[in-house]
Amino acid sequence: MKYVDEYRDPNQCEQLVDTIQRTASRVWTIMEVCGGQTHGLLRHGIDQALEKKVHLIHGPGCPVCVTPLESIDFAIELAERPDIMLTSFGDMLRVPGSRTSLLRARAAGAQVRIVYSPLDAVQMAVTNRDRQVVFFAVGFETTAPATALAVQQANRLALRNFSLLAAHVRVLPVMEMLAASDSNLVQGFLAAGHVCTVTGSNCYEAFANRHQIPVVVTGFEPVDLLLGILECVRQLERGEARVRNCYPRSVHAAGNLQAMAAIDDVFEPCDRPWRGIGIVPLGGFRLRTQWARFDASERFPRTVQPARESPDCRAGDVLMGRIKPTECDCFGTTCTPENPLGAPMVSAEGACAAYYRFKSQGTRSGVDLHGIWKQ
Ligand code: SF4
């Protein structure tokens, strides 16, 4: 398949692993920001293939994982109201709130619908005029443009029964938080390719310069991941701190201007609590004042109380790269994908789920360079 097979070529992967190992004169610590990249690295055994020269730290780029407990509890409260139909992406349904999940609430009779696009939620509002349709909007800059378009569409249709529970997050502010931390170990970042498809790569220039840290825009296939790591290692060996785009088939320096314009029209940056991490300054998007009539938290009174995370779940440490998921006592015992204690065990982009799938099942007992890249 074009644009896939050539980025899974086993011979190219072996050459890249070899080049990285010969280029690195010491062990470098690199963070892949996005959970999709974490899954790619583990699925293809890249972490093991490079472990003698590259220490990979898994970053906070899993939007489902960082959605605050209070937002999930509020979404469940809304879904349980007889006059509201709550819509969201499928991943959100299994994430535990403080007392239940949207999936369990749906099994108990709450009106919860999975959608594949925010525009599907707008369409549900068109066909269900007797109900309030709330879209629980999560995700990074990748999904925010589609949410913005949904709000604009609802406005064009003069819908009074559509609103957003907006929990979109922004990736650069959390990278700032990580890089500025006294305990930061990260020496180079693999920036999330799909986020950069929207934002472009230029937005990282000031960050790389200020923190003197390389930022390499990286995709998700094994060749993409290895090219990103190689560029990062080369810069670190030369003492450079530049922004480089190793995902040019998807990312342009200026990004997608139309998508950014849609975000800018509907949303403005705001401080936002990230689950397990705390308040990230300017780490989220909220609706601008002129779109406030589409804000579900304005439209419906919120009665949920601030909730406490399970004290056993170390999601914050995992999301900030302080521990590997396997260092959490609950991993694979009281916390599994079937019975998750924290969001990183639920999401398709969660690091704990990736470790459970690729590390704890005995599927990666050794590194077989010819077998790995084909999966
Ligand atoms: S393994 Fe489960 S309990 Fe432990 S940090 Fe991950 S999600 Fe939380």
XYZ file of C-alpha atoms and ligand atoms in Angstrom:
383
model
C 0.000 0.000 0.000
C 1.462 3.341 -1.068
C 2.641 5.606 1.788
C 2.597 2.612 4.158
C 4.723 -0.260 2.793
C 7.744 1.893 1.964
C 7.753 3.144 5.573
C 7.812 -0.427 6.925
C 10.669 -1.683 4.769
C 12.684 -4.143 6.957
C 16.010 -3.499 5.219
C 15.686 0.256 5.618
C 14.743 -0.197 9.267
C 17.812 -2.354 9.897
C 20.058 0.206 8.195
C 18.567 3.013 10.265
C 18.997 1.080 13.534
C 22.604 0.414 12.571
C 23.218 4.077 11.682
C 21.695 5.291 14.957
C 23.842 2.889 16.958
C 26.990 3.962 15.131
C 26.110 7.669 15.402
C 25.392 7.716 19.146
C 28.551 7.942 21.242
C 26.528 7.590 24.465
C 22.965 6.972 25.634
C 20.631 9.865 24.751
C 17.241 10.401 26.371
C 14.516 11.237 23.862
C 10.789 11.726 24.473
C 8.204 10.776 21.874
C 5.413 13.213 22.689
C 2.514 11.319 21.165
C 0.916 8.121 22.436
C 0.475 6.950 18.844
C 4.250 7.078 18.490
C 4.620 5.128 21.763
C 2.452 2.355 20.365
C 4.458 2.359 17.108
C 7.790 2.170 18.940
C 6.651 -0.720 21.123
C 4.709 -2.554 18.428
C 7.764 -2.660 16.156
C 10.290 -3.345 18.922
C 12.224 -0.131 18.241
C 12.674 0.587 21.954
C 14.444 -2.744 22.369
C 16.463 -2.467 19.181
C 17.939 0.856 20.342
C 18.044 0.376 24.108
C 21.850 0.483 24.317
C 22.005 3.946 22.711
C 18.612 5.626 23.108
C 16.477 5.835 26.231
C 12.934 6.506 25.071
C 10.618 8.329 27.487
C 6.929 8.210 26.701
C 5.231 11.599 26.710
C 1.834 13.007 27.666
C 0.354 13.063 24.155
C -2.706 10.951 24.820
C -5.739 13.264 24.868
C -8.073 10.694 26.371
C -5.572 10.075 29.200
C -5.261 13.739 30.147
C -8.960 14.640 30.062
C -9.735 15.711 33.658
C -11.745 13.491 35.932
C -14.188 16.361 36.581
C -14.913 16.675 32.852
C -15.662 12.945 32.594
C -17.882 13.106 35.686
C -19.714 16.117 34.213
C -20.160 14.304 30.872
C -21.668 11.325 32.726
C -23.962 13.646 34.704
C -25.177 15.224 31.455
C -25.682 11.833 29.790
C -27.854 10.706 32.694
C -30.291 13.584 32.149
C -33.357 12.431 30.173
C -33.307 15.523 27.935
C -29.660 15.186 26.845
C -27.931 12.965 24.301
C -24.191 12.921 24.941
C -21.893 12.201 21.982
C -18.152 11.566 21.887
C -15.406 9.482 20.320
C -15.421 5.780 21.226
C -12.195 5.948 23.249
C -13.782 8.265 25.810
C -16.519 5.831 26.753
C -14.322 3.382 28.683
C -12.285 5.977 30.579
C -13.131 5.702 34.273
C -14.631 8.711 36.024
C -14.764 8.871 39.806
C -17.873 6.673 40.134
C -18.474 5.094 36.703
C -17.639 5.431 33.002
C -19.745 6.647 30.087
C -19.925 3.040 28.869
C -21.346 1.808 32.161
C -23.671 4.801 32.338
C -24.929 3.901 28.854
C -25.524 0.302 29.954
C -27.578 1.726 32.828
C -29.750 3.696 30.407
C -27.926 6.998 29.829
C -28.117 8.518 26.343
C -24.554 8.098 25.051
C -23.720 7.884 21.334
C -20.356 7.229 19.672
C -19.549 9.525 16.752
C -16.667 9.449 14.287
C -16.747 13.190 13.625
C -18.120 16.224 15.488
C -20.238 16.876 12.403
C -22.057 13.588 13.127
C -23.068 15.136 16.451
C -24.379 18.213 14.639
C -26.418 15.922 12.381
C -27.850 14.172 15.461
C -28.953 17.574 16.728
C -30.696 18.182 13.392
C -32.591 14.893 13.561
C -33.316 14.985 17.319
C -34.791 18.463 17.798
C -36.553 17.392 20.972
C -33.203 16.665 22.692
C -30.146 18.629 23.637
C -27.130 17.074 21.891
C -23.808 17.641 23.674
C -20.514 16.791 21.976
C -17.763 15.889 24.480
C -14.844 17.386 22.536
C -11.409 15.960 23.364
C -8.113 15.875 21.538
C -5.118 17.990 20.605
C -4.840 20.492 17.769
C -5.408 17.484 15.492
C -9.116 17.207 16.288
C -9.846 20.800 17.341
C -10.390 22.068 13.748
C -13.211 19.568 13.142
C -14.827 20.614 16.427
C -14.536 24.266 15.379
C -16.194 23.452 12.044
C -19.020 21.695 13.897
C -19.684 24.823 15.966
C -19.658 26.968 12.823
C -22.046 24.511 11.130
C -24.397 24.474 14.126
C -24.382 28.275 13.988
C -25.205 28.284 10.256
C -28.111 25.901 10.929
C -29.231 28.079 13.877
C -29.305 24.990 16.090
C -30.366 25.665 19.639
C -30.000 22.069 20.768
C -26.264 21.574 20.082
C -23.437 22.385 22.483
C -19.866 21.406 23.364
C -18.243 20.109 26.474
C -14.858 21.419 25.360
C -11.802 19.590 26.702
C -9.336 20.177 23.856
C -5.689 20.458 24.872
C -2.603 22.108 23.336
C 0.658 20.231 23.032
C 3.321 22.970 23.084
C 2.452 24.289 26.594
C 2.910 20.847 28.163
C 6.251 20.477 26.370
C 7.195 23.859 27.884
C 6.211 22.545 31.309
C 8.327 19.409 30.841
C 11.370 21.214 29.491
C 11.254 23.866 32.234
C 10.949 21.301 35.043
C 13.943 20.955 37.383
C 13.626 17.193 37.082
C 13.572 17.178 33.281
C 15.601 14.349 31.756
C 14.536 14.835 28.143
C 17.350 15.810 25.793
C 15.395 15.740 22.554
C 11.731 15.678 21.517
C 9.994 13.757 18.752
C 7.089 16.119 18.055
C 3.742 14.563 17.168
C 3.385 14.370 13.391
C -0.398 14.628 13.257
C -0.518 17.675 15.549
C 2.151 19.326 13.370
C 0.054 18.623 10.269
C -2.266 21.285 11.685
C 0.142 23.564 13.568
C 3.182 23.224 11.292
C 6.741 22.984 12.584
C 7.571 26.709 12.771
C 5.768 27.027 16.105
C 8.548 25.009 17.804
C 11.411 27.318 16.757
C 11.298 29.598 19.817
C 10.848 26.595 22.123
C 13.878 24.728 20.715
C 15.967 27.875 20.908
C 14.878 28.824 24.443
C 15.467 25.363 25.928
C 18.374 24.451 23.620
C 16.719 21.143 22.793
C 16.188 19.495 19.394
C 12.610 19.088 18.204
C 12.103 16.628 15.349
C 8.670 16.343 13.751
C 8.142 12.591 13.438
C 5.535 10.263 11.952
C 4.248 6.916 13.106
C 5.530 4.128 10.844
C 8.794 2.395 11.818
C 10.895 4.162 9.165
C 9.358 7.513 10.224
C 10.155 6.836 13.879
C 13.714 5.731 13.172
C 14.365 8.728 10.897
C 13.129 11.049 13.667
C 15.334 9.380 16.275
C 18.365 9.462 13.954
C 17.914 13.198 13.306
C 17.574 13.819 17.040
C 20.703 11.779 17.829
C 22.703 13.535 15.100
C 21.778 16.941 16.521
C 22.596 15.866 20.078
C 25.983 14.533 18.995
C 26.726 17.857 17.245
C 25.421 19.939 20.157
C 22.646 21.437 18.015
C 19.093 22.368 18.999
C 17.079 22.804 15.815
C 13.579 22.111 14.588
C 13.619 19.540 11.797
C 10.729 18.048 9.864
C 11.127 14.295 9.310
C 7.480 13.884 8.303
C 7.383 16.095 5.175
C 4.769 14.005 3.356
C 2.240 15.321 5.862
C 3.689 18.381 7.613
C 4.528 21.813 6.204
C 6.426 24.467 8.124
C 3.415 26.798 8.327
C 0.884 24.016 8.978
C -2.673 23.910 7.694
C -3.702 27.561 7.599
C -7.407 26.847 7.086
C -7.495 24.468 10.042
C -5.646 26.964 12.229
C -8.037 29.717 11.139
C -11.030 27.569 12.143
C -9.501 26.936 15.583
C -8.685 30.613 16.005
C -12.200 31.677 15.047
C -13.926 29.447 17.603
C -11.402 28.833 20.409
C -8.921 30.739 22.527
C -6.086 29.301 24.663
C -6.804 28.896 28.373
C -5.198 27.329 31.440
C -6.405 23.738 31.690
C -6.075 20.930 34.228
C -4.533 17.818 32.671
C -5.473 14.569 34.372
C -2.572 13.319 36.482
C -0.465 16.384 35.683
C -2.315 19.401 37.073
C -2.880 22.855 35.619
C -0.962 23.428 32.394
C -0.741 27.186 31.700
C -2.444 27.865 28.356
C -2.681 24.093 27.962
C -6.239 24.015 26.620
C -8.783 25.618 24.328
C -12.075 27.187 25.422
C -14.841 28.660 23.312
C -14.463 32.359 22.594
C -17.059 34.631 24.171
C -18.938 35.076 20.891
C -19.509 31.295 20.723
C -20.391 30.875 24.429
C -23.982 29.952 23.546
C -22.565 26.608 22.379
C -20.810 25.968 25.699
C -22.475 23.055 27.518
C -20.965 24.078 30.844
C -22.711 27.479 30.491
C -25.965 25.972 29.301
C -26.330 23.289 31.964
C -25.751 23.721 35.690
C -22.801 21.676 36.911
C -23.321 19.845 40.205
C -20.357 17.433 40.156
C -17.976 17.816 43.034
C -14.198 17.826 42.523
C -13.150 14.190 42.592
C -10.049 12.430 43.794
C -8.006 10.127 41.574
C -7.311 6.598 42.736
C -4.258 6.974 44.998
C -2.854 3.757 43.485
C -2.807 5.031 39.894
C 0.480 6.659 38.872
C -0.797 8.019 35.563
C 0.767 11.434 36.193
C 4.223 9.891 36.600
C 3.688 7.826 33.453
C 2.434 10.801 31.428
C 5.370 12.974 32.479
C 7.855 10.190 31.681
C 8.982 9.802 35.296
C 8.262 6.055 35.387
C 7.557 3.304 32.881
C 4.056 1.782 33.162
C 5.532 -1.492 34.413
C 6.872 0.375 37.468
C 3.301 1.004 38.655
C 2.333 -1.633 41.241
C -1.129 -1.960 39.705
C 0.110 -2.706 36.175
C -1.307 -6.010 34.955
C -2.748 -6.863 38.378
C -5.482 -4.537 39.590
C -5.211 -2.492 36.362
C -5.720 -4.182 32.988
C -7.411 -3.079 29.739
C -10.494 -5.083 30.764
C -10.590 -3.450 34.175
C -8.657 -0.174 33.939
C -7.828 1.861 37.010
C -6.504 4.833 35.059
C -6.993 6.332 31.605
C -3.563 5.343 30.175
C -4.688 1.701 30.380
C -7.817 2.469 28.343
C -6.898 4.616 25.422
C -5.602 3.400 22.077
C -2.827 5.947 22.648
C -2.218 5.208 26.338
C 1.286 4.154 27.358
C 0.037 1.628 29.929
C -2.165 -0.039 27.305
C 0.813 -0.150 24.925
C 3.008 -1.834 27.549
C 0.262 -4.283 28.438
C -0.251 -5.198 24.790
C 3.349 -5.342 23.629
C 5.432 -5.974 26.746
C 3.495 -8.150 29.130
C 2.167 -10.763 26.738
C 5.510 -12.344 25.915
C 5.250 -11.063 22.340
C 8.494 -9.150 22.547
C 10.882 -11.539 24.198
C 13.605 -10.709 21.724
C 14.361 -8.414 18.846
C 13.940 -10.008 15.449
C 14.810 -7.256 13.036
C 13.320 -9.024 10.056
C 10.066 -9.861 11.810
C 9.400 -6.675 13.710
C 8.824 -4.074 11.052
C 6.224 -6.090 9.154
C 3.629 -6.111 11.906
S -0.945 0.785 35.086
Fe -3.052 1.507 35.523
S -2.978 2.223 37.636
Fe -0.852 2.140 36.903
S -0.408 4.171 36.065
Fe -1.138 2.914 34.360
S -3.358 3.359 34.283
Fe -2.648 4.034 36.329
